[in-house]
Coordinates of C-alpha atoms in Angstrom, one line a residue:
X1 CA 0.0 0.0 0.0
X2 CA 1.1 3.8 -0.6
X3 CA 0.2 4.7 3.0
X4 CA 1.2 5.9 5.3
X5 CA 4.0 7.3 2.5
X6 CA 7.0 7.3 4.5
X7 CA 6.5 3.4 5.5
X8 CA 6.5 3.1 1.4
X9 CA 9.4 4.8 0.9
X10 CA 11.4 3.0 3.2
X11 CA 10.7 -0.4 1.9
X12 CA 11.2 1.0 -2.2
X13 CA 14.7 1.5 -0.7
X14 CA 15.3 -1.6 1.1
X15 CA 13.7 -3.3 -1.8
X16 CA 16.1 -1.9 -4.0
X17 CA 19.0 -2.6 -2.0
X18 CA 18.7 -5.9 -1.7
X19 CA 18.3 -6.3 -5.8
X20 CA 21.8 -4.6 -5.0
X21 CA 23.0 -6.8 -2.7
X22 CA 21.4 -10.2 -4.3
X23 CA 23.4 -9.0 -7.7
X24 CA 26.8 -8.0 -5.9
X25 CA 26.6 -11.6 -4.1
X26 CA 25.1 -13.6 -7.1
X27 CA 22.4 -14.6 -5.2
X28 CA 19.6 -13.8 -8.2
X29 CA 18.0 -16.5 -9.8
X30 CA 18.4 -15.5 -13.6
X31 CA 14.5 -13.9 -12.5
X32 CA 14.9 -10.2 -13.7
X33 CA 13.2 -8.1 -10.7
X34 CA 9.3 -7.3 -12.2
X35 CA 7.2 -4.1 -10.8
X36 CA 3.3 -4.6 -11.1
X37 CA 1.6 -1.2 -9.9
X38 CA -1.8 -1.9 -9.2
X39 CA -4.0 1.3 -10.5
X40 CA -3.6 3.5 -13.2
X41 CA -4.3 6.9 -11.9
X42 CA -1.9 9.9 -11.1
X43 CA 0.2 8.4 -7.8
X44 CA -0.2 4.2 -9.6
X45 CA 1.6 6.3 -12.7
X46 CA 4.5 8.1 -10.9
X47 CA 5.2 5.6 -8.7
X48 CA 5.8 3.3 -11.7
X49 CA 8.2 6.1 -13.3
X50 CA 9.5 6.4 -10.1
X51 CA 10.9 2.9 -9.7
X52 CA 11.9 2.1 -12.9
X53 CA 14.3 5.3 -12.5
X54 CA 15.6 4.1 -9.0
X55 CA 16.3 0.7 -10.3
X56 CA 17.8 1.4 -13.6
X57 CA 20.3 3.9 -11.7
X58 CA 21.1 0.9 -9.3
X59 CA 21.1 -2.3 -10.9
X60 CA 23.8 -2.7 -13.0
X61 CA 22.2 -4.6 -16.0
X62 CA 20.3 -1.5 -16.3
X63 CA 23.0 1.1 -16.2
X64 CA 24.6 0.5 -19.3
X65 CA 21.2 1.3 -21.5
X66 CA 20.9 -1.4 -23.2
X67 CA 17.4 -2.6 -21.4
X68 CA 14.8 -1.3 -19.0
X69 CA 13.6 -2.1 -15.7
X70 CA 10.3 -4.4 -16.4
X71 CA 7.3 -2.8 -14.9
X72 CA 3.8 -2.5 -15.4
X73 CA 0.6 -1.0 -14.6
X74 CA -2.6 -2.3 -14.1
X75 CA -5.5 0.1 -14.7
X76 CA -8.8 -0.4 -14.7
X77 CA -9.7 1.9 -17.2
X78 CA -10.3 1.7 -21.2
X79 CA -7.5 4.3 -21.6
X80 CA -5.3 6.5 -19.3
X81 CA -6.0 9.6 -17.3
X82 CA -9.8 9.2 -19.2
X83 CA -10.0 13.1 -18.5
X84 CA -7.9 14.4 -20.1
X85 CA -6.9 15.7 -23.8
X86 CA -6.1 13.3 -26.1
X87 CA -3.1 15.6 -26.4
X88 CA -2.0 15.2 -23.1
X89 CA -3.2 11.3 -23.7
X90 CA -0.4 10.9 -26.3
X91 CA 2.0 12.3 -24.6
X92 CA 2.2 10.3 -21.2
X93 CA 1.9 7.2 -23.3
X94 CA 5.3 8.8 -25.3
X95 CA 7.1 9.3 -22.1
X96 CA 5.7 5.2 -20.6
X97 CA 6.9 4.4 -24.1
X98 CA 10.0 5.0 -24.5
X99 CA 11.0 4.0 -20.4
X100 CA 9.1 0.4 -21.7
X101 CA 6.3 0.6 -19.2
X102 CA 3.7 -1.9 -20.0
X103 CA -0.1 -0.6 -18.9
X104 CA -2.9 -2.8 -19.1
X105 CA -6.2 -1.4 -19.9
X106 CA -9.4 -2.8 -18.6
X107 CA -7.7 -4.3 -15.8
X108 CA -9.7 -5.7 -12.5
X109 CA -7.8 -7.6 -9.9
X110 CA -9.8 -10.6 -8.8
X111 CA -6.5 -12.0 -6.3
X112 CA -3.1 -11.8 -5.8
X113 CA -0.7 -14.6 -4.5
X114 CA 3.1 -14.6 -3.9
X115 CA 3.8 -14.6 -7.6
X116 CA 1.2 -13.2 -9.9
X117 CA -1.6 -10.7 -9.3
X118 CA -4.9 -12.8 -11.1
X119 CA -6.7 -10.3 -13.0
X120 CA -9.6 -9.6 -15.3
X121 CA -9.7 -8.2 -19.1
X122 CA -12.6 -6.5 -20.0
X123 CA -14.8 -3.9 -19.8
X124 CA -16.3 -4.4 -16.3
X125 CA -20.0 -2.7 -17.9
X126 CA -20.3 -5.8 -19.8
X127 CA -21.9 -8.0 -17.9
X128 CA -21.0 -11.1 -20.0
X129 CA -18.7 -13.0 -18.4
X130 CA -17.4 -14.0 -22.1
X131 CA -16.4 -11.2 -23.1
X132 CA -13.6 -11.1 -20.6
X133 CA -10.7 -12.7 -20.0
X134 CA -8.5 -14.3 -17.2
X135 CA -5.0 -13.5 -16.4
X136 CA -2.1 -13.9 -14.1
X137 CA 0.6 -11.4 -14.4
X138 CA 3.9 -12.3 -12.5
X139 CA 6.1 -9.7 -10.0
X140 CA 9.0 -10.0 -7.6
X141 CA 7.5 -6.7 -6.2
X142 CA 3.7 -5.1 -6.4
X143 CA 2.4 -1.5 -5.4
X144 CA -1.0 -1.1 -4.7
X145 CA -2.2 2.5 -5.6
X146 CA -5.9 2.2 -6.4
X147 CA -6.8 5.6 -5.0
X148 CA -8.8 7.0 -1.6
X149 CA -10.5 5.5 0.9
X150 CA -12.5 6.5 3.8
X151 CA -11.2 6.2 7.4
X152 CA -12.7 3.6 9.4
X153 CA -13.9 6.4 12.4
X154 CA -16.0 8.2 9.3
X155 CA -18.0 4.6 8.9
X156 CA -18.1 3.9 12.9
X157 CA -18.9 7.7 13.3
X158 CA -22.0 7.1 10.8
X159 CA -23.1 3.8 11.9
X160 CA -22.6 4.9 16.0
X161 CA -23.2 8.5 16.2
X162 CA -25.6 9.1 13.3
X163 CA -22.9 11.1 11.5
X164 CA -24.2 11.6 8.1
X165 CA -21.9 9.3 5.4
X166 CA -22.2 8.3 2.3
X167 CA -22.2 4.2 1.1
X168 CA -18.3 5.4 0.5
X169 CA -17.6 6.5 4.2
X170 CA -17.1 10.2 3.2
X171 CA -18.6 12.6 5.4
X172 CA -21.3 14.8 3.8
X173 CA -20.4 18.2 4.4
X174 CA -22.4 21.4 3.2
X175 CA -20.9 24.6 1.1
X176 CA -19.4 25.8 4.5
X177 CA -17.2 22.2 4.6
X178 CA -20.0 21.8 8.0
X179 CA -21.7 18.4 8.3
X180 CA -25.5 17.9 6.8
X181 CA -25.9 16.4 9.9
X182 CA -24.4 17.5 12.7
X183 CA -23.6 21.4 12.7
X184 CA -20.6 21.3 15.1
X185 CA -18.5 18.5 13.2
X186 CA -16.5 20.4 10.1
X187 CA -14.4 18.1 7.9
X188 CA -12.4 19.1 4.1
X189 CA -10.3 17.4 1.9
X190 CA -10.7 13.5 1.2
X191 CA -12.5 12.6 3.9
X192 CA -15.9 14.9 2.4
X193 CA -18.2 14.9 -0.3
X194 CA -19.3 18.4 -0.6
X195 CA -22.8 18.7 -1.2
X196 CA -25.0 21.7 -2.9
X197 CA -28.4 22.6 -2.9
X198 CA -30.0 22.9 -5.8
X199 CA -33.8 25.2 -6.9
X200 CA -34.5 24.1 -9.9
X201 CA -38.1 23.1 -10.1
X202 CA -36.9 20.0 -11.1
X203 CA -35.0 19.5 -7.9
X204 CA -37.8 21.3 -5.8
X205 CA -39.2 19.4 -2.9
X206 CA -43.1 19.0 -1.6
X207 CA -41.8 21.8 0.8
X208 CA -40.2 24.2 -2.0
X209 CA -36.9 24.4 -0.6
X210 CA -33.6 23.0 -2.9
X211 CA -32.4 19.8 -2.6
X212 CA -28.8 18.6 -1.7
X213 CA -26.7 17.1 -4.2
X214 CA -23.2 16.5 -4.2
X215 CA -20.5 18.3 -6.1
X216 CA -18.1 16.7 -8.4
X217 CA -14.8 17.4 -6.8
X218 CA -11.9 15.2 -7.3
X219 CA -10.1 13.1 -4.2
X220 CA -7.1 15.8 -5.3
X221 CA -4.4 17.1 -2.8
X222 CA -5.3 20.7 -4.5
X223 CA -9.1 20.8 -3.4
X224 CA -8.1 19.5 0.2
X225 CA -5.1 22.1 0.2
X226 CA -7.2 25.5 -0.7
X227 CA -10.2 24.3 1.6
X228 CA -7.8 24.1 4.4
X229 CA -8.4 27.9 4.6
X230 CA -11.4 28.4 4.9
X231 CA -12.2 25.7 7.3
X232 CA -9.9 27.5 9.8
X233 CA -11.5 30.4 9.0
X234 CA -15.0 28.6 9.4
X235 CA -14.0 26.9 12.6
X236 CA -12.8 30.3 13.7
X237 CA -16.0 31.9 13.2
X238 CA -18.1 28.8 14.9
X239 CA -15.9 29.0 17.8
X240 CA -16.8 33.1 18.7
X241 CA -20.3 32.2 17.8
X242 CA -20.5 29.5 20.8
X243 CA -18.3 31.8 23.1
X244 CA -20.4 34.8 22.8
X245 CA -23.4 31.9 23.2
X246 CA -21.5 31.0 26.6
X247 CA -20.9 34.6 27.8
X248 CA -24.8 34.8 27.2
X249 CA -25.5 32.0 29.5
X250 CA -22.9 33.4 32.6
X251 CA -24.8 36.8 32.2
X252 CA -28.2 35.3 32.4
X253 CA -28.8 37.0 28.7
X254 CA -31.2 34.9 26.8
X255 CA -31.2 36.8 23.6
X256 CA -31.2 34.8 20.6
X257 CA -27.8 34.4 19.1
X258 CA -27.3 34.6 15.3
X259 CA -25.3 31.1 13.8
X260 CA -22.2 32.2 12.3
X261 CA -21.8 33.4 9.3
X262 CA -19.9 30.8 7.6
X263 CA -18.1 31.4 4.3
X264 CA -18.8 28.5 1.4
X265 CA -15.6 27.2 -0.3
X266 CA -15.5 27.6 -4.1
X267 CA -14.0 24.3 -5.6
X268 CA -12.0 25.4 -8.9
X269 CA -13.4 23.9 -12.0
X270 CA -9.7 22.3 -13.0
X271 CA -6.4 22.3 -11.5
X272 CA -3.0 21.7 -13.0
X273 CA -1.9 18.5 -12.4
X274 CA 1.5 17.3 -12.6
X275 CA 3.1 14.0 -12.6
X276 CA 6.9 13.3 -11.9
X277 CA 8.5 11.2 -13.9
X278 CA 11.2 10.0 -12.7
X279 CA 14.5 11.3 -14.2
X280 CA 14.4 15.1 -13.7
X281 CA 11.2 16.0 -15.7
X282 CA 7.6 16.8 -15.1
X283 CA 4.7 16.1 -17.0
X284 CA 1.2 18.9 -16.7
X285 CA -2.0 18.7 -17.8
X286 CA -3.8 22.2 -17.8
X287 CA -6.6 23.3 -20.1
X288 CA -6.2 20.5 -22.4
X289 CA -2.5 20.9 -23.0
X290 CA 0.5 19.0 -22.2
X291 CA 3.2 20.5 -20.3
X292 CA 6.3 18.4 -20.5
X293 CA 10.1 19.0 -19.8
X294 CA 12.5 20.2 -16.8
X295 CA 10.8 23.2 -16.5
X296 CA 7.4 21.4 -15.1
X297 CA 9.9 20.0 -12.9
X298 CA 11.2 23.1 -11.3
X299 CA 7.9 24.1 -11.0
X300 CA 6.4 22.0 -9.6
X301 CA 9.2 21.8 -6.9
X302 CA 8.6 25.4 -6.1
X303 CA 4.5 24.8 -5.4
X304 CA 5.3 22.3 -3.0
X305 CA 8.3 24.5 -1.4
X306 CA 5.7 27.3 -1.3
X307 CA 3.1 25.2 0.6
X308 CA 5.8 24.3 3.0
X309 CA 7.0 27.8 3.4
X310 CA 3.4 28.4 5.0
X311 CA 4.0 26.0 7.9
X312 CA 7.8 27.4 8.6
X313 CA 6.1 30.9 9.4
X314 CA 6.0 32.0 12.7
X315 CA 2.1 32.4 13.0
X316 CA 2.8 35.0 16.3
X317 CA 4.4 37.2 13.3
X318 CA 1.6 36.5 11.2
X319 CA 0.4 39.9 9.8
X320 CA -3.5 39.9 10.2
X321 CA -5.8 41.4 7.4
X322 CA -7.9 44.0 7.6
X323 CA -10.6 42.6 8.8
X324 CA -9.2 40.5 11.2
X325 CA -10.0 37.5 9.2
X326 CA -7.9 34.8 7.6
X327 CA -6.3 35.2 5.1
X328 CA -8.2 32.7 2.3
X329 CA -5.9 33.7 -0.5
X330 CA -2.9 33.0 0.7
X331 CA -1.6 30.4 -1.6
X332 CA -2.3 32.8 -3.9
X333 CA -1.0 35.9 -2.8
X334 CA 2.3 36.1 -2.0
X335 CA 5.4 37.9 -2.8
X336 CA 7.1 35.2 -5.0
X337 CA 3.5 35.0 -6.8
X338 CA 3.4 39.3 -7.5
X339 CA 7.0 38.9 -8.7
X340 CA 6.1 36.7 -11.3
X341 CA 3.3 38.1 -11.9
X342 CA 5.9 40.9 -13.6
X343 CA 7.5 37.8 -15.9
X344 CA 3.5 37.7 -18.4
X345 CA 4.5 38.7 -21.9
X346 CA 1.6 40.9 -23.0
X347 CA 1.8 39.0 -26.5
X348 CA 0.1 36.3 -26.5
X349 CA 1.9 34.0 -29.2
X350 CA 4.8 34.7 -26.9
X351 CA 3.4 33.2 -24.0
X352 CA 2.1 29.8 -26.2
X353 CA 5.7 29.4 -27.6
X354 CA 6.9 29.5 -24.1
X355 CA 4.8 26.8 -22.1
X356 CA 4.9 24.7 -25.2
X357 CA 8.7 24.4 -25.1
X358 CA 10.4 21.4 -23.5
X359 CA 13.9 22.2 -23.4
X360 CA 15.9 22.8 -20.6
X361 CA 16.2 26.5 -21.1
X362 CA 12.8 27.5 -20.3
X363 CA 12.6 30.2 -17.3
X364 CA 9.9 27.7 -15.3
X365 CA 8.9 31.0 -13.0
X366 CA 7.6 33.1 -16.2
X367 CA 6.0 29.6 -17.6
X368 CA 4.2 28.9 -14.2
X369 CA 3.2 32.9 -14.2
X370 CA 1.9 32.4 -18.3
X371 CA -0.2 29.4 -16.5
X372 CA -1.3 31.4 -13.7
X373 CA -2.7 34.4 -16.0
X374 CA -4.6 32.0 -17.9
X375 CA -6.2 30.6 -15.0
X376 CA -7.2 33.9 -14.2
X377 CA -7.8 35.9 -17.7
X378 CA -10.1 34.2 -19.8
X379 CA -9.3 37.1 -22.7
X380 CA -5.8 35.9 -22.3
X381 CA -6.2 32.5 -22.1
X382 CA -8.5 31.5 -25.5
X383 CA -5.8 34.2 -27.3
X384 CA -2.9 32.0 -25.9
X385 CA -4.9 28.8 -26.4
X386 CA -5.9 29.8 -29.9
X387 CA -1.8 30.3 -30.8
X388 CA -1.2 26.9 -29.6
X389 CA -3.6 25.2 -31.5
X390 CA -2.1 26.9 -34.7
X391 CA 1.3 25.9 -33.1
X392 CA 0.6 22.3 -33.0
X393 CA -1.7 22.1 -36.4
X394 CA 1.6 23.7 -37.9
X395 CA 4.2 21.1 -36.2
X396 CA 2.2 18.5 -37.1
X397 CA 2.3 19.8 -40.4
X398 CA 5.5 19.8 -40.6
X399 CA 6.5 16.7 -39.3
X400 CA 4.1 14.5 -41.6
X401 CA 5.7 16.6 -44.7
X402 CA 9.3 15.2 -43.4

């Protein structure tokens, strides 16, 4: 399993360290070590890229360049990262391609013994059994990355407490990230399913009010990282509310207190999502583009030193805004985000040619500011999108005339 992470990580290296140490004392059996990665998504994919680079940088019959590390990935979907671009689609299968990473499509684990993972081929709609096929697919060493999963206390909360779950175990939460159910329990991130209430008259109810639905947000690190905000600032607020409550109650005041105001959290239509892969790149996916090449590398490496930079802040030094409220935009405003701001080229063509480079010279902090304008500039980002179509239309030109 992929958690808890650092438990992973330590037995990747004592994995690979023995392959050293079995090879050094000719101990291997002629077997050739064999990764199976069980699930296709974002961490089942850079995990496989991940391995195959620690391997081929430590074994020695993979040093000289001659072969590749055999691994493979099992995924239970007709195609990869189903989501995305068939741009970006092409490109990640370039990248598995040519490190001779194996994916198979369609892919639904039935068992796994000490030597094969036993699998089914097919497309798991079709409910004849004919149509799909069995399989055992051998390893010497198997990751299991099939995504999130609820925490047992969300199901015991639910089934003992009346906490309000869904069949999945995540906690239904409202707009505010506060529980349908119980108004004092907040919870964000993985653990929720945010739900919405709708007025349509479709949706209407015998009563007339809306009725809750839940949003589509992604089990993503990004949606759990910018809630994070305003759940503190949410949990601030529902704190004074039941303090002022309590002062009421010492005075012998029995006026009606107000709930908090709580502020909803606004879940971003799409993120940028970036996969490592391995040997000093990065590969993005961001309004239908691929984003490939050192540069994606460097940046994303900066994000995650950014977010880090928030916890090694002295909160005591904290400036406070205005309005004595927390700051919600902080991952957003910050100094090293206005000084890139300043790196934009007004033309637009500009800006395409640069994030659809993949050499090492690009400047990554005036790419990741180019990505950032978009996000927030729709003018700007259909001009820029519009000169990378015509970018692409005329390299694909080019290299189908050669």
């Amino acid at each position: 399993p992929t958690r808890p992470i650092d438990q992973l990580v330590k037995r990747l290296r004592r994995a690979g360290q023995e392959l050293v140490e079995e090879r050094q004392e000719e101990q291997a059996d002629n077997n050739e070590p064999r990764l199976v990665v069980i699930g296709g998504g974002a961490a089942g994919i850079e995990l496989s890229m991940a391995v195959h680079s620690q391997w081929k940088s430590i074994l020695p019959q993979f040093k000289t360049g001659d072969s590749e590390p055999n691994v493979c990935v099992l995924d239970g979907n007709a195609q990869l990262v189903p989501g995305e671009s068939d741009a970006a689609r092409h490109q990640l299968q370039s990248i598995l391609r040519a490190k001779q990473i194996d994916v198979l499509p369609n892919c639904h684990v039935t068992g796994i013994d000490a030597d094969f993972v036993h699998v089914t081929v097919g497309d798991s709609s079709d409910h004849n059994s004919n149509n799909r096929n069995n399989k055992k697919v051998s390893y010497t060493h198997c990751i299991w990355a099939t995504g999130a999963g609820a925490h047992p206390l969300a199901f015991s909360l639910g089934q003992h407490r009346g906490l309000d779950v869904t069949s999945h175990g995540w906690i239904r939460v409202n707009e505010q990230l506060q529980s349908t159910s119980h108004p004092f329990v907040f919870a964000a991130g993985d653990c929720a399913s945010i739900m919405t209430t709708t007025t349509t008259t479709t949706t209407m109810n015998t009563t007339g009010e809306g009725t809750l639905r839940p949003l589509s947000v992604p089990k993503a690190g990004v949606y759990a990282v910018r809630s994070g905000p305003i759940l503190i600032e949410n949990l601030t607020r529902q704190l004074e509310a039941l303090q002022r409550q309590e002062q009421q109650r010492q005075a012998n005041e029995y006026d009606a207190v107000l709930a908090p105001d709580l502020i909803p959290y606004q879940p971003q239509d799409d993120f940028l999502k970036l996969l490592v892969c391995g040997d000093g790149t990065a590969l993005g996916f961001r309004f239908d583009l691929a984003l490939y090449g050192k540069w994606v590398m460097e940046m994303k490496d900066d994000i995650d030193q950014e977010f880090m930079d928030l916890f090694r802040v002295n909160l005591d030094e904290a400036p406070p805004s205005q309005d004595g409220t927390y700051n919600t935009t902080q991952y957003d405003d910050t100094p090293q985000a206005r000084q890139r701001a300043k790196l934009v080229p007004h033309d637009t063509k500009e800006a395409a040619g640069v994030i659809q480079r993949q050499d090492d010279g690009v400047n990554y902090q005036q790419a990741w500011a180019i990505l950032r304008r978009m996000a927030n500039d729709q003018d700007y980002r259909d001009q820029v999108l519009r000169h990378t179509a015509t970018n692409t239309a005329t390299n694909t030109a080019t290299n189908t005339a050669t």
